[in-house]
Short mmCIF file of C-alpha atoms in Angstrom, two decimals:
data_model
loop_
_atom_site.label_atom_id
_atom_site.label_comp_id
_atom_site.label_asym_id
_atom_site.label_seq_id
_atom_site.Cartn_x
_atom_site.Cartn_y
_atom_site.Cartn_z
CA MET W 908 32.11 -104.22 -95.97
CA LEU W 909 30.10 -103.72 -92.75
CA GLU W 910 32.89 -101.39 -90.84
CA GLU W 911 31.54 -99.65 -87.78
CA GLU W 912 34.04 -96.27 -87.45
CA THR W 913 32.82 -93.20 -86.70
CA LYS W 914 33.01 -91.14 -90.45
CA SER W 915 34.13 -87.65 -89.94
CA GLN W 916 30.36 -85.31 -90.27
CA GLY W 917 28.67 -88.56 -89.42
CA ILE W 918 27.67 -92.01 -88.17
CA GLN W 919 29.53 -94.68 -90.15
CA SER W 920 27.33 -97.65 -88.41
CA ILE W 921 24.30 -96.24 -89.32
CA GLU W 922 24.20 -95.51 -92.48
CA VAL W 923 25.13 -98.92 -93.14
CA GLY W 924 22.67 -99.91 -90.49
CA MET W 925 20.78 -97.86 -93.49
CA HIS W 926 21.96 -99.78 -96.62
CA ILE W 927 20.39 -102.67 -94.57
CA LEU W 928 17.99 -101.18 -94.48
CA LYS W 929 16.91 -100.79 -98.41
CA ILE W 930 18.72 -103.87 -99.31
CA ILE W 931 15.84 -106.00 -97.67
CA ALA W 932 13.69 -103.01 -99.00
CA GLU W 933 14.26 -103.36 -102.85
CA ALA W 934 14.95 -107.43 -102.24
CA GLY W 935 10.41 -107.61 -102.60
CA LYS W 936 10.51 -110.75 -100.90
CA PRO W 937 11.66 -112.14 -97.17
CA LEU W 938 15.62 -112.44 -96.64
CA SER W 939 17.99 -114.80 -95.23
CA ILE W 940 20.41 -114.02 -92.95
CA THR W 941 22.79 -115.62 -95.45
CA GLU W 942 21.17 -114.06 -98.81
CA ILE W 943 21.50 -110.78 -96.82
CA ALA W 944 25.01 -110.72 -95.84
CA ILE W 945 25.98 -112.22 -99.28
CA LEU W 946 23.92 -108.17 -100.95
CA CYS W 947 25.65 -106.46 -98.11
CA ASP W 948 29.18 -108.50 -98.90
CA THR W 949 29.71 -109.04 -95.27
CA SER W 950 29.78 -112.05 -92.53
CA LYS W 951 26.80 -112.64 -90.77
CA SER W 952 28.34 -112.71 -87.29
CA LYS W 953 28.61 -109.16 -87.82
CA LEU W 954 25.20 -108.47 -90.19
CA HIS W 955 22.98 -110.25 -87.46
CA ARG W 956 24.09 -107.01 -84.36
CA TYR W 957 22.12 -105.09 -87.35
CA LEU W 958 19.36 -106.79 -87.72
CA THR W 959 18.62 -107.32 -83.78
CA SER W 960 18.75 -104.27 -82.81
CA PHE W 961 16.24 -103.23 -86.24
CA VAL W 962 13.41 -105.96 -85.12
CA ARG W 963 13.78 -105.09 -81.31
CA THR W 964 12.65 -101.68 -83.11
CA GLY W 965 10.41 -102.68 -85.30
CA MET W 966 12.01 -101.41 -88.39
CA LEU W 967 11.60 -104.95 -89.08
CA GLU W 968 10.42 -108.19 -87.96
CA LYS W 969 11.54 -112.24 -88.38
CA ASN W 970 9.19 -114.03 -89.78
CA GLN W 971 8.55 -118.13 -88.95
CA ASP W 972 10.82 -119.36 -91.74
CA ALA W 973 13.74 -117.41 -89.90
CA LYS W 974 13.43 -114.51 -92.84
CA TYR W 975 13.70 -110.24 -92.38
CA ILE W 976 10.47 -108.70 -94.15
CA LEU W 977 10.92 -105.41 -92.90
CA GLY W 978 8.16 -103.99 -89.63
CA THR W 979 5.52 -102.25 -89.17
CA GLU W 980 7.59 -99.60 -87.11
CA ILE W 981 9.46 -98.25 -90.48
CA ILE W 982 6.33 -98.46 -92.45
CA ARG W 983 4.42 -96.29 -90.28
CA LEU W 984 7.51 -93.80 -90.71
CA GLY W 985 7.92 -93.71 -94.57
CA LEU W 986 3.83 -93.12 -94.84
CA LYS W 987 4.08 -90.01 -92.35
CA ALA W 988 6.98 -89.01 -95.11
CA SER W 989 4.31 -89.80 -97.72
CA GLN W 990 1.59 -87.44 -96.05
CA LYS W 991 4.30 -83.97 -95.27
CA LEU W 992 4.91 -84.67 -99.24
CA LYS W 993 2.58 -82.72 -101.44
CA VAL W 994 0.77 -85.15 -104.68
CA THR W 995 2.14 -82.07 -106.98
CA GLU W 996 5.80 -82.95 -106.11
CA ILE W 997 5.28 -86.79 -105.76
CA VAL W 998 3.91 -86.87 -109.08
CA ALA W 999 5.86 -83.69 -110.82
CA PRO W 1000 8.92 -86.76 -112.80
CA HIS W 1001 5.59 -88.83 -113.14
CA LEU W 1002 4.39 -86.33 -115.51
CA MET W 1003 7.66 -85.60 -116.84
CA TYR W 1004 8.30 -89.28 -118.10
CA LEU W 1005 4.69 -89.36 -119.25
CA LYS W 1006 5.46 -86.64 -121.20
CA GLU W 1007 8.39 -88.15 -122.50
CA ALA W 1008 6.87 -91.72 -123.44
CA LEU W 1009 3.53 -91.07 -124.86
CA ASN W 1010 4.66 -87.54 -126.53
CA GLU W 1011 1.60 -85.82 -125.37
CA THR W 1012 0.64 -83.28 -122.85
CA VAL W 1013 -0.12 -84.67 -119.30
CA ALA W 1014 -1.84 -83.31 -116.39
CA LEU W 1015 -3.00 -83.87 -113.08
CA ALA W 1016 -6.24 -83.39 -111.46
CA VAL W 1017 -7.80 -82.93 -108.03
CA TRP W 1018 -11.19 -82.43 -107.10
CA GLY W 1019 -11.95 -78.73 -105.54
CA GLN W 1020 -15.17 -77.76 -103.63
CA ASN W 1021 -16.24 -76.94 -107.50
CA GLY W 1022 -15.02 -80.44 -108.85
CA PRO W 1023 -12.08 -81.14 -110.15
CA PHE W 1024 -9.43 -79.01 -111.74
CA PHE W 1025 -5.82 -78.80 -113.06
CA VAL W 1026 -3.29 -78.51 -111.00
CA SER W 1027 -0.40 -79.69 -113.10
CA TRP W 1028 0.57 -80.49 -116.22
CA GLU W 1029 3.84 -80.70 -118.92
CA GLU W 1030 2.72 -79.83 -122.29
CA SER W 1031 3.53 -82.37 -125.70
CA ASN W 1032 6.29 -81.28 -127.57
CA GLY W 1033 3.75 -81.70 -130.53
CA PRO W 1034 2.45 -78.66 -132.62
CA VAL W 1035 -1.00 -79.23 -130.85
CA ASN W 1036 -1.11 -76.77 -127.88
CA ILE W 1037 -4.35 -78.65 -125.73
CA GLY W 1038 -5.38 -75.55 -123.91
CA ILE W 1039 -4.59 -77.17 -120.35
CA LYS W 1040 -4.23 -74.20 -117.64
CA VAL W 1041 -3.66 -74.78 -113.54
CA GLY W 1042 -6.83 -73.95 -112.48
CA SER W 1043 -9.24 -75.12 -115.66
CA GLN W 1044 -11.73 -77.26 -114.10
CA VAL W 1045 -12.89 -80.14 -115.97
CA ARG W 1046 -17.18 -81.87 -116.38
CA VAL W 1047 -17.55 -84.35 -113.88
CA THR W 1048 -19.20 -86.27 -116.80
CA GLN W 1049 -17.43 -85.28 -120.33
CA SER W 1050 -14.00 -85.28 -118.95
CA ALA W 1051 -11.58 -88.28 -118.27
CA ALA W 1052 -10.20 -86.92 -115.53
CA GLY W 1053 -14.56 -86.48 -114.08
CA LEU W 1054 -14.54 -89.87 -114.76
CA VAL W 1055 -12.28 -91.26 -112.56
CA PHE W 1056 -13.87 -88.42 -110.03
CA ALA W 1057 -17.51 -90.17 -110.49
CA THR W 1058 -16.09 -93.62 -110.31
CA PHE W 1059 -14.35 -93.84 -106.88
CA LEU W 1060 -15.46 -91.56 -105.14
CA PRO W 1061 -17.87 -91.37 -102.60
CA ASP W 1062 -21.73 -90.81 -103.97
CA LYS W 1063 -22.03 -88.28 -101.96
CA VAL W 1064 -19.57 -85.97 -102.50
CA THR W 1065 -20.31 -86.15 -106.31
CA GLU W 1066 -24.38 -86.84 -106.68
CA GLN W 1067 -25.19 -83.02 -106.75
CA LYS W 1068 -22.43 -82.32 -109.85
CA ILE W 1069 -23.51 -85.56 -111.48
CA LYS W 1070 -27.33 -84.77 -111.85
CA GLN W 1071 -26.71 -80.99 -112.92
CA GLU W 1072 -24.83 -81.96 -115.57
CA LEU W 1073 -26.31 -84.71 -116.96
CA ASN W 1074 -29.63 -82.70 -117.57
CA GLU W 1075 -27.10 -79.72 -118.75
CA PHE W 1076 -25.60 -82.39 -121.22
CA SER W 1077 -29.03 -84.60 -121.86
CA VAL W 1078 -27.26 -88.06 -121.45
CA ASP W 1079 -29.57 -90.76 -120.78
CA SER W 1080 -28.30 -92.36 -116.80
CA GLU W 1081 -27.70 -95.53 -117.81
CA LYS W 1082 -25.31 -95.04 -120.36
CA PHE W 1083 -23.56 -92.97 -117.52
CA GLN W 1084 -23.71 -96.15 -115.37
CA SER W 1085 -22.01 -98.36 -118.39
CA THR W 1086 -19.65 -96.04 -118.55
CA ILE W 1087 -18.63 -96.42 -114.62
CA ASP W 1088 -18.84 -99.78 -114.21
CA PHE W 1089 -15.96 -99.36 -117.49
CA VAL W 1090 -13.95 -97.66 -115.28
CA LYS W 1091 -14.98 -99.21 -112.06
CA ALA W 1092 -13.68 -103.17 -113.94
CA ASN W 1093 -10.74 -101.52 -116.48
CA GLY W 1094 -8.82 -99.45 -113.97
CA TYR W 1095 -9.09 -96.18 -116.56
CA SER W 1096 -11.40 -93.57 -118.17
CA TYR W 1097 -11.32 -91.99 -121.59
CA VAL W 1098 -13.17 -89.94 -123.19
CA LYS W 1099 -12.79 -88.69 -127.12
CA GLY W 1100 -14.01 -85.68 -128.87
CA THR W 1101 -16.84 -84.59 -125.69
CA ILE W 1102 -15.00 -80.64 -124.37
CA ILE W 1103 -13.26 -80.57 -127.58
CA SER W 1104 -14.05 -82.26 -131.15
CA GLY W 1105 -10.88 -83.77 -132.45
CA ILE W 1106 -9.16 -84.19 -129.14
CA SER W 1107 -8.64 -87.23 -126.95
CA ALA W 1108 -8.09 -88.19 -123.40
CA ILE W 1109 -7.47 -91.26 -121.27
CA ALA W 1110 -7.00 -91.07 -117.16
CA SER W 1111 -6.09 -92.97 -113.95
CA PRO W 1112 -6.36 -92.81 -110.06
CA ILE W 1113 -3.99 -92.63 -108.02
CA PHE W 1114 -5.07 -94.09 -104.05
CA ASP W 1115 -3.68 -93.13 -100.69
CA GLN W 1116 -2.71 -96.00 -97.84
CA SER W 1117 -6.60 -95.50 -97.08
CA SER W 1118 -7.21 -96.68 -100.80
CA LYS W 1119 -8.69 -92.95 -100.53
CA LEU W 1120 -8.74 -91.31 -103.97
CA VAL W 1121 -6.86 -88.39 -103.95
CA ALA W 1122 -6.04 -87.24 -107.93
CA THR W 1123 -6.82 -88.09 -112.09
CA LEU W 1124 -3.50 -88.27 -113.67
CA THR W 1125 -4.65 -87.85 -117.59
CA VAL W 1126 -3.07 -87.77 -120.80
CA VAL W 1127 -4.46 -85.70 -123.57
CA GLY W 1128 -4.06 -86.13 -127.35
CA LEU W 1129 -5.11 -85.78 -130.78
CA GLU W 1130 -8.10 -88.36 -131.23
CA ASN W 1131 -6.09 -89.69 -134.38
CA SER W 1132 -2.69 -90.02 -132.76
CA LEU W 1133 -3.76 -91.11 -128.78
CA ASP W 1134 -4.25 -94.88 -128.61
CA THR W 1135 -7.78 -95.28 -125.79
CA SER W 1136 -7.65 -98.80 -125.93
CA GLU W 1137 -7.93 -100.76 -123.25
CA ASN W 1138 -4.41 -102.27 -124.13
CA SER W 1139 -2.63 -99.81 -126.34
CA LYS W 1140 0.88 -98.29 -124.65
CA ALA W 1141 -0.36 -95.04 -123.53
CA VAL W 1142 -3.33 -96.18 -121.56
CA ASN W 1143 -0.73 -99.16 -120.46
CA ILE W 1144 2.16 -96.55 -119.61
CA LEU W 1145 -0.39 -94.01 -117.60
CA LYS W 1146 -1.87 -97.28 -115.29
CA GLU W 1147 1.41 -98.04 -114.49
CA ARG W 1148 2.83 -94.98 -113.52
CA SER W 1149 -0.55 -94.11 -111.33
CA ALA W 1150 -0.07 -97.98 -109.55
CA MET W 1151 3.78 -96.55 -108.43
CA ILE W 1152 2.39 -93.81 -107.21
CA SER W 1153 -0.01 -94.68 -105.38
CA GLU W 1154 2.11 -97.67 -104.11
CA PHE W 1155 4.71 -94.81 -102.74
CA LEU W 1156 1.48 -93.19 -101.03
CA GLY W 1157 0.89 -96.94 -99.08
CA TRP W 1158 -1.84 -97.93 -101.30
CA ASN W 1159 -1.92 -101.73 -100.84
CA GLY W 1160 -4.23 -102.72 -104.11
CA ILE W 1161 -6.92 -103.12 -102.39
#
């Protein structure tokens, strides 16, 4: 029930208001005042005052059907809050989830001055140590993480590194472009035995609110146990987690 008494160490009306906002946010669709009242277990008369104030302050918006959605002000505040969080902190629980769900080593990579490198990882419980270390550089053209950066970062950022590696590893430029096209079309990359014989990896992108690539999630495992095919469990879970993190950072899927 909605109450407005002041609690010790806090103001209950503010706490009630936050509860209303959370209800609307979690619904994932516009809600009428009747629907909100039912979800909050309160009367429409009590609820109306909260909704009016939230609309006035930009926390909510009322559409043409007289239904309520999150307003631009609360979205702006959410983006400001997410910008203060380090991507490693945001991704940490997702790395643990992937490790437990797939029983494979998982890692987070970002782009640095010398190309992509790992900033955090969770090692599988399996008998084989893959050997990922924080700070380890990875090849742009030879690793799953690198291929994601090569696909989604601006050409001016990756061009020199890619040309250097194509020459170093004698990779056909047309074949490499077809790989990039696959990553762009399917939202993930994979390699098999490219860096270490018998080891496979898959990776997927993490975007921010401006659809800029900020990091990649990578799963690494034995070639005979990690299924890199498009509809595999590992690929689906990895892409799902990457999308969740991206949406938390404000990405709208475009």
